[in-house]
XYZ file of N, CA, C and O in Angstrom:
536
model
N 0.826 -1.184 0.000
C 0.000 0.000 0.000
C 0.866 1.241 0.000
O 0.543 2.210 -0.653
N 1.982 1.184 0.717
C 2.874 2.338 0.780
C 3.497 2.609 -0.581
O 3.696 3.769 -0.954
N 3.764 1.564 -1.327
C 4.350 1.738 -2.657
C 3.374 2.438 -3.600
O 3.780 3.262 -4.427
N 2.100 2.129 -3.462
C 1.090 2.776 -4.305
C 0.978 4.251 -3.954
O 0.929 5.108 -4.834
N 0.953 4.561 -2.642
C 0.889 5.967 -2.228
C 2.109 6.731 -2.725
O 2.011 7.866 -3.162
N 3.273 6.103 -2.642
C 4.504 6.740 -3.089
C 4.456 7.010 -4.596
O 4.827 8.084 -5.055
N 3.961 6.041 -5.364
C 3.854 6.218 -6.816
C 2.870 7.328 -7.155
O 3.093 8.102 -8.087
N 1.786 7.411 -6.390
C 0.796 8.453 -6.646
C 1.363 9.833 -6.315
O 1.094 10.804 -7.008
N 2.139 9.913 -5.246
C 2.717 11.191 -4.843
C 3.799 11.646 -5.817
O 3.918 12.830 -6.124
N 4.594 10.700 -6.318
C 5.703 11.039 -7.210
C 5.237 11.374 -8.619
O 5.866 12.144 -9.320
N 4.138 10.796 -9.042
C 3.722 10.931 -10.433
C 2.595 11.946 -10.579
O 1.582 11.860 -9.926
N 2.806 12.878 -11.469
C 1.726 13.805 -11.802
C 1.108 13.404 -13.138
O 0.133 13.997 -13.567
N 1.683 12.399 -13.789
C 1.192 11.931 -15.079
C 0.099 10.882 -14.849
O 0.315 9.874 -14.212
N -1.108 11.131 -15.371
C -2.240 10.229 -15.173
C -2.047 8.885 -15.859
O -2.596 7.883 -15.436
N -1.251 8.840 -16.928
C -1.044 7.566 -17.621
C -0.353 6.555 -16.718
O -0.645 5.378 -16.754
N 0.556 7.005 -15.890
C 1.233 6.108 -14.965
C 0.246 5.585 -13.941
O 0.225 4.403 -13.607
N -0.625 6.471 -13.434
C -1.593 6.067 -12.427
C -2.600 5.075 -12.988
O -2.942 4.098 -12.330
N -3.072 5.316 -14.209
C -4.057 4.395 -14.775
C -3.433 3.054 -15.114
O -4.126 2.045 -15.120
N -2.141 3.013 -15.388
C -1.517 1.720 -15.657
C -1.356 0.904 -14.373
O -1.259 -0.307 -14.422
N -1.349 1.572 -13.208
C -1.263 0.851 -11.941
C -2.578 0.177 -11.577
O -2.603 -0.869 -10.957
N -3.676 0.799 -11.958
C -4.994 0.300 -11.573
C -5.789 -0.051 -12.819
O -6.362 0.815 -13.465
N -5.836 -1.328 -13.152
C -6.609 -1.774 -14.305
C -8.041 -2.057 -13.873
O -8.260 -2.580 -12.783
N -9.016 -1.743 -14.725
C -10.395 -2.104 -14.390
C -10.544 -3.623 -14.391
O -9.767 -4.323 -15.036
N -11.540 -4.162 -13.668
C -11.705 -5.612 -13.587
C -11.832 -6.296 -14.946
O -11.360 -7.399 -15.129
N -12.473 -5.640 -15.907
C -12.621 -6.265 -17.221
C -11.269 -6.504 -17.883
O -11.063 -7.511 -18.556
N -10.321 -5.597 -17.683
C -8.979 -5.794 -18.234
C -8.253 -6.923 -17.520
O -7.531 -7.687 -18.124
N -8.446 -7.022 -16.202
C -7.797 -8.090 -15.442
C -8.312 -9.457 -15.873
O -7.563 -10.421 -15.949
N -9.603 -9.537 -16.175
C -10.170 -10.804 -16.621
C -9.530 -11.233 -17.924
O -9.157 -12.381 -18.101
N -9.371 -10.290 -18.867
C -8.776 -10.671 -20.141
C -7.305 -11.030 -19.979
O -6.788 -11.857 -20.717
N -6.610 -10.444 -19.013
C -5.223 -10.805 -18.776
C -5.116 -12.227 -18.249
O -4.175 -12.939 -18.544
N -6.075 -12.663 -17.467
C -6.032 -13.998 -16.883
C -6.551 -15.058 -17.832
O -6.514 -16.231 -17.518
N -7.103 -14.680 -18.971
C -7.582 -15.663 -19.927
C -8.992 -16.149 -19.671
O -9.460 -17.052 -20.331
N -9.697 -15.551 -18.716
C -11.050 -15.992 -18.407
C -12.015 -15.551 -19.504
O -12.998 -16.219 -19.769
N -11.716 -14.463 -20.175
C -12.608 -13.947 -21.209
C -12.705 -14.889 -22.401
O -13.634 -14.800 -23.179
N -11.759 -15.808 -22.557
C -11.835 -16.738 -23.667
C -12.482 -18.062 -23.254
O -12.544 -18.990 -24.031
N -12.983 -18.142 -22.030
C -13.648 -19.350 -21.547
C -15.139 -19.089 -21.459
O -15.566 -18.097 -20.874
N -15.924 -19.985 -22.046
C -17.371 -19.819 -22.090
C -18.063 -20.881 -21.252
O -17.625 -22.028 -21.190
N -19.150 -20.481 -20.619
C -20.034 -21.397 -19.907
C -21.145 -21.779 -20.864
O -21.726 -20.918 -21.525
N -21.442 -23.059 -20.963
C -22.508 -23.538 -21.835
C -23.504 -24.299 -20.971
O -23.170 -25.318 -20.375
N -24.733 -23.792 -20.888
C -25.769 -24.410 -20.073
C -26.875 -24.992 -20.913
O -27.024 -24.662 -22.098
N -27.663 -25.864 -20.323
C -28.786 -26.477 -21.021
C -28.371 -27.613 -21.942
O -29.108 -27.962 -22.872
N -27.227 -28.218 -21.690
C -26.748 -29.298 -22.549
C -27.581 -30.564 -22.366
O -28.066 -30.857 -21.272
N -27.691 -31.321 -23.428
C -28.305 -32.634 -23.354
C -27.408 -33.530 -22.515
O -26.185 -33.383 -22.495
N -28.007 -34.489 -21.825
C -27.216 -35.400 -21.004
C -26.390 -36.365 -21.853
O -25.545 -37.078 -21.342
N -26.637 -36.365 -23.148
C -25.887 -37.227 -24.062
C -24.753 -36.491 -24.767
O -24.029 -37.087 -25.555
N -24.574 -35.205 -24.499
C -23.491 -34.433 -25.111
C -22.175 -34.798 -24.440
O -22.067 -34.787 -23.218
N -21.178 -35.111 -25.261
C -19.856 -35.481 -24.737
C -18.880 -34.320 -24.915
O -19.202 -33.318 -25.571
N -17.689 -34.472 -24.351
C -16.642 -33.463 -24.525
C -16.326 -33.278 -26.011
O -16.182 -32.152 -26.487
N -16.225 -34.385 -26.725
C -15.905 -34.333 -28.154
C -17.017 -33.643 -28.947
O -16.757 -32.817 -29.812
N -18.268 -33.964 -28.632
C -19.399 -33.338 -29.320
C -19.470 -31.839 -29.063
O -19.779 -31.048 -29.960
N -19.160 -31.445 -27.832
C -19.150 -30.026 -27.480
C -18.040 -29.299 -28.225
O -18.234 -28.214 -28.765
N -16.881 -29.930 -28.285
C -15.747 -29.346 -28.999
C -16.040 -29.189 -30.486
O -15.745 -28.151 -31.087
N -16.629 -30.202 -31.091
C -16.951 -30.153 -32.524
C -17.979 -29.064 -32.826
O -17.897 -28.386 -33.845
N -18.972 -28.894 -31.957
C -20.007 -27.888 -32.181
C -19.437 -26.471 -32.147
O -19.857 -25.605 -32.911
N -18.476 -26.232 -31.260
C -17.923 -24.886 -31.112
C -16.685 -24.640 -31.974
O -16.275 -23.502 -32.143
N -16.076 -25.677 -32.530
C -14.838 -25.506 -33.287
C -15.031 -24.762 -34.600
O -14.059 -24.259 -35.170
N -16.248 -24.651 -35.075
C -16.476 -23.903 -36.312
C -16.314 -22.390 -36.116
O -16.247 -21.642 -37.088
N -16.213 -21.939 -34.870
C -16.062 -20.509 -34.594
C -14.652 -20.125 -34.162
O -14.396 -18.967 -33.877
N -13.761 -21.093 -34.098
C -12.388 -20.795 -33.732
C -11.698 -22.013 -33.155
O -12.272 -23.105 -33.084
N -10.453 -21.824 -32.742
C -9.653 -22.915 -32.198
C -10.064 -23.194 -30.756
O -9.875 -22.372 -29.864
N -10.626 -24.370 -30.535
C -11.042 -24.779 -29.198
C -9.843 -25.405 -28.495
O -9.281 -26.385 -28.963
N -9.448 -24.802 -27.380
C -8.335 -25.307 -26.596
C -8.799 -26.474 -25.727
O -8.123 -27.492 -25.618
N -9.978 -26.316 -25.110
C -10.527 -27.360 -24.246
C -12.042 -27.256 -24.230
O -12.605 -26.164 -24.224
N -12.704 -28.399 -24.248
C -14.153 -28.471 -24.090
C -14.430 -29.533 -23.047
O -13.970 -30.671 -23.163
N -15.156 -29.161 -21.997
C -15.375 -30.080 -20.880
C -16.831 -30.033 -20.446
O -17.360 -28.970 -20.123
N -17.487 -31.206 -20.477
C -18.832 -31.347 -19.934
C -18.664 -31.757 -18.478
O -17.958 -32.723 -18.171
N -19.298 -31.028 -17.570
C -19.172 -31.307 -16.141
C -20.043 -32.504 -15.795
O -21.220 -32.569 -16.164
N -19.433 -33.475 -15.090
C -20.143 -34.690 -14.724
C -20.184 -34.857 -13.207
O -19.364 -34.299 -12.485
N -21.150 -35.648 -12.760
C -21.283 -35.963 -11.347
C -20.167 -36.921 -10.939
O -19.827 -37.850 -11.677
N -19.575 -36.695 -9.782
C -18.447 -37.533 -9.333
C -18.860 -38.982 -9.078
O -18.112 -39.908 -9.366
N -20.041 -39.171 -8.538
C -20.468 -40.509 -8.146
C -21.006 -41.299 -9.334
O -20.550 -42.396 -9.637
N -21.987 -40.717 -10.036
C -22.647 -41.451 -11.119
C -21.959 -41.289 -12.464
O -22.269 -42.013 -13.403
N -21.066 -40.327 -12.581
C -20.358 -40.028 -13.831
C -21.304 -39.627 -14.965
O -20.989 -39.777 -16.136
N -22.495 -39.110 -14.619
C -23.454 -38.620 -15.614
C -23.310 -37.112 -15.748
O -22.931 -36.421 -14.808
N -23.637 -36.585 -16.925
C -23.544 -35.157 -17.189
C -24.472 -34.377 -16.273
O -25.581 -34.814 -15.969
N -23.997 -33.205 -15.854
C -24.833 -32.310 -15.045
C -25.609 -31.328 -15.919
O -26.363 -30.509 -15.409
N -25.389 -31.377 -17.243
C -26.152 -30.530 -18.155
C -25.498 -29.194 -18.463
O -26.120 -28.321 -19.054
N -24.240 -29.031 -18.074
C -23.518 -27.813 -18.441
C -22.051 -28.147 -18.640
O -21.588 -29.223 -18.278
N -21.341 -27.208 -19.247
C -19.923 -27.425 -19.502
C -19.215 -26.122 -19.801
O -19.815 -25.039 -19.728
N -17.944 -26.237 -20.165
C -17.113 -25.073 -20.450
C -16.333 -25.313 -21.733
O -15.877 -26.421 -21.988
N -16.191 -24.249 -22.515
C -15.399 -24.298 -23.741
C -14.387 -23.163 -23.674
O -14.754 -22.010 -23.465
N -13.116 -23.496 -23.855
C -12.048 -22.498 -23.839
C -11.521 -22.311 -25.238
O -11.168 -23.286 -25.909
N -11.461 -21.059 -25.680
C -10.962 -20.717 -27.010
C -9.555 -20.143 -26.921
O -9.134 -19.660 -25.873
N -8.851 -20.171 -28.061
C -7.482 -19.655 -28.119
C -7.455 -18.135 -28.004
O -6.483 -17.568 -27.512
N -8.506 -17.454 -28.470
C -8.517 -15.989 -28.400
C -9.869 -15.485 -27.904
O -10.887 -16.175 -27.972
N -9.838 -14.272 -27.414
C -11.045 -13.621 -26.900
C -12.050 -13.345 -28.024
O -13.262 -13.466 -27.828
N -11.561 -12.982 -29.209
C -12.450 -12.698 -30.343
C -13.212 -13.939 -30.786
O -14.401 -13.875 -31.111
N -12.515 -15.080 -30.819
C -13.181 -16.330 -31.198
C -14.257 -16.693 -30.183
O -15.336 -17.146 -30.554
N -13.968 -16.476 -28.922
C -14.940 -16.772 -27.866
C -16.170 -15.881 -28.005
O -17.305 -16.347 -27.860
N -15.949 -14.609 -28.316
C -17.077 -13.685 -28.477
C -17.944 -14.083 -29.672
O -19.173 -14.054 -29.593
N -17.305 -14.473 -30.769
C -18.046 -14.911 -31.960
C -18.876 -16.146 -31.641
O -20.053 -16.230 -32.012
N -18.283 -17.110 -30.949
C -19.005 -18.330 -30.587
C -20.167 -18.017 -29.653
O -21.249 -18.604 -29.788
N -19.967 -17.104 -28.733
C -21.026 -16.725 -27.802
C -22.224 -16.156 -28.558
O -23.355 -16.566 -28.330
N -21.974 -15.226 -29.468
C -23.083 -14.601 -30.188
C -23.767 -15.565 -31.150
O -24.975 -15.501 -31.334
N -23.017 -16.484 -31.737
C -23.596 -17.404 -32.716
C -24.298 -18.602 -32.069
O -25.308 -19.075 -32.589
N -23.778 -19.119 -30.978
C -24.312 -20.356 -30.393
C -25.367 -20.127 -29.318
O -26.112 -21.053 -28.994
N -25.448 -18.939 -28.754
C -26.423 -18.676 -27.698
C -27.840 -18.805 -28.256
O -28.207 -18.137 -29.207
N -28.627 -19.695 -27.674
C -30.007 -19.904 -28.111
C -30.153 -20.917 -29.228
O -31.267 -21.177 -29.683
N -29.073 -21.519 -29.679
C -29.132 -22.527 -30.744
C -29.420 -23.898 -30.145
O -29.290 -24.122 -28.951
N -29.777 -24.832 -31.004
C -30.059 -26.192 -30.580
C -28.815 -27.058 -30.748
O -28.121 -26.980 -31.756
N -28.545 -27.874 -29.729
C -27.425 -28.811 -29.772
C -27.915 -30.125 -29.173
O -28.332 -30.165 -28.012
N -27.896 -31.172 -29.984
C -28.389 -32.498 -29.569
C -29.814 -32.445 -29.031
O -30.152 -33.087 -28.033
N -30.663 -31.665 -29.689
C -32.078 -31.603 -29.330
C -32.423 -30.687 -28.165
O -33.578 -30.621 -27.764
N -31.458 -29.958 -27.626
C -31.716 -29.049 -26.516
C -31.242 -27.649 -26.890
O -30.199 -27.481 -27.513
N -31.996 -26.629 -26.480
C -31.589 -25.246 -26.691
C -30.569 -24.901 -25.612
O -30.845 -25.049 -24.418
N -29.397 -24.441 -26.044
C -28.328 -24.126 -25.097
C -28.223 -22.628 -24.903
O -28.661 -21.847 -25.756
N -27.671 -22.221 -23.800
C -27.351 -20.813 -23.594
C -25.874 -20.707 -23.257
O -25.307 -21.563 -22.580
N -25.257 -19.659 -23.774
C -23.814 -19.484 -23.664
C -23.536 -18.130 -23.028
O -24.175 -17.142 -23.358
N -22.577 -18.096 -22.113
C -22.171 -16.859 -21.459
C -20.691 -16.977 -21.116
O -20.120 -18.064 -21.165
N -20.079 -15.845 -20.777
C -18.685 -15.888 -20.341
C -18.609 -16.586 -18.989
O -19.464 -16.382 -18.126
N -17.592 -17.407 -18.813
C -17.401 -18.100 -17.540
C -16.954 -17.102 -16.485
O -16.178 -16.190 -16.757
N -17.439 -17.298 -15.293
C -17.055 -16.437 -14.173
C -15.887 -17.090 -13.443
O -15.776 -18.309 -13.410
N -15.013 -16.290 -12.839
C -13.893 -16.882 -12.112
C -14.379 -17.720 -10.935
O -15.387 -17.403 -10.312
N -13.655 -18.782 -10.670
C -14.056 -19.658 -9.568
C -13.682 -19.034 -8.233
O -12.688 -18.324 -8.118
N -14.508 -19.286 -7.254
C -14.212 -18.847 -5.887
C -13.967 -20.097 -5.077
O -14.803 -20.994 -5.028
N -12.834 -20.164 -4.441
C -12.460 -21.327 -3.657
C -12.700 -21.025 -2.181
O -11.969 -20.260 -1.579
N -13.729 -21.632 -1.625
C -14.041 -21.407 -0.222
C -13.357 -22.421 0.676
O -13.374 -22.303 1.876
N -12.790 -23.457 0.129
C -12.114 -24.462 0.945
C -10.866 -23.855 1.561
O -9.999 -23.365 0.877
N -10.787 -23.915 2.827
C -9.617 -23.397 3.513
C -9.668 -21.892 3.733
O -8.963 -21.373 4.563
N -10.515 -21.177 3.010
C -10.583 -19.736 3.143
C -11.497 -19.293 4.264
O -11.187 -18.387 5.016
N -12.645 -19.962 4.394
C -13.607 -19.588 5.417
C -13.750 -20.770 6.378
O -14.134 -21.861 5.964
N -13.443 -20.565 7.637
C -13.558 -21.679 8.582
C -15.016 -22.008 8.860
O -15.895 -21.154 8.782
N -15.261 -23.263 9.175
C -16.608 -23.700 9.520
C -16.803 -23.491 11.016
O -15.981 -23.932 11.825
N -17.894 -22.813 11.376
C -18.161 -22.531 12.782
C -18.581 -23.818 13.483
O -19.455 -24.531 13.010
N -17.953 -24.111 14.582
C -18.271 -25.316 15.344
C -18.558 -24.972 16.807
O -18.144 -25.671 17.717
N -19.255 -23.899 17.034
C -19.578 -23.509 18.401
C -18.719 -22.341 18.855
O -17.905 -21.811 18.107
N -18.919 -21.919 20.094
C -18.161 -20.765 20.601
C -16.670 -21.119 20.749
O -16.330 -22.267 20.992
N -15.817 -20.124 20.632
C -14.381 -20.396 20.784
C -14.057 -20.790 22.210
O -14.729 -20.380 23.176
N -13.017 -21.597 22.347
C -12.609 -22.022 23.676
C -11.903 -20.880 24.383
O -11.188 -20.087 23.753
N -12.082 -20.815 25.689
C -11.431 -19.768 26.465
C -9.948 -20.079 26.604
O -9.577 -21.224 26.856
N -9.132 -19.051 26.436
C -7.693 -19.231 26.586
C -7.282 -18.762 27.974
O -7.729 -17.714 28.457
N -6.442 -19.532 28.601
C -5.965 -19.151 29.925
C -4.467 -18.942 29.871
O -3.738 -19.677 29.197
N -4.007 -17.880 30.515
C -2.564 -17.601 30.582
C -1.982 -18.319 31.793
O -2.330 -18.017 32.939
N -1.152 -19.253 31.568
C -0.519 -19.980 32.670
C 0.958 -19.979 32.538
O 1.558 -19.855 31.598
């Protein structure tokens, strides 16, 4: 935090300040999330290969994954498609949203970043134990 204050105090040029603070949309594209699409409403018979083939006509598909249940190994009805570029992902989003795939109308949107709550938020298990100084 001190480094940011120091940079702000030293710099009167706004270009330097704006390069320090990128808007969230720019950060998403830097992390590659903007090229990953969420695909919902999939048929339970759609496979990873079928999903990849359907979206490959709009650009280079890096990965296509249908999410399955851990126990039964059956499709949960949604998946993710990752494209090589942001432009290809945008084209696929506009073209495939609302189209039919394997007899089901699918909806496509940009994937949201995952939030990992494991280990981050402790589970409450009653009041804290009293500490004694001995």
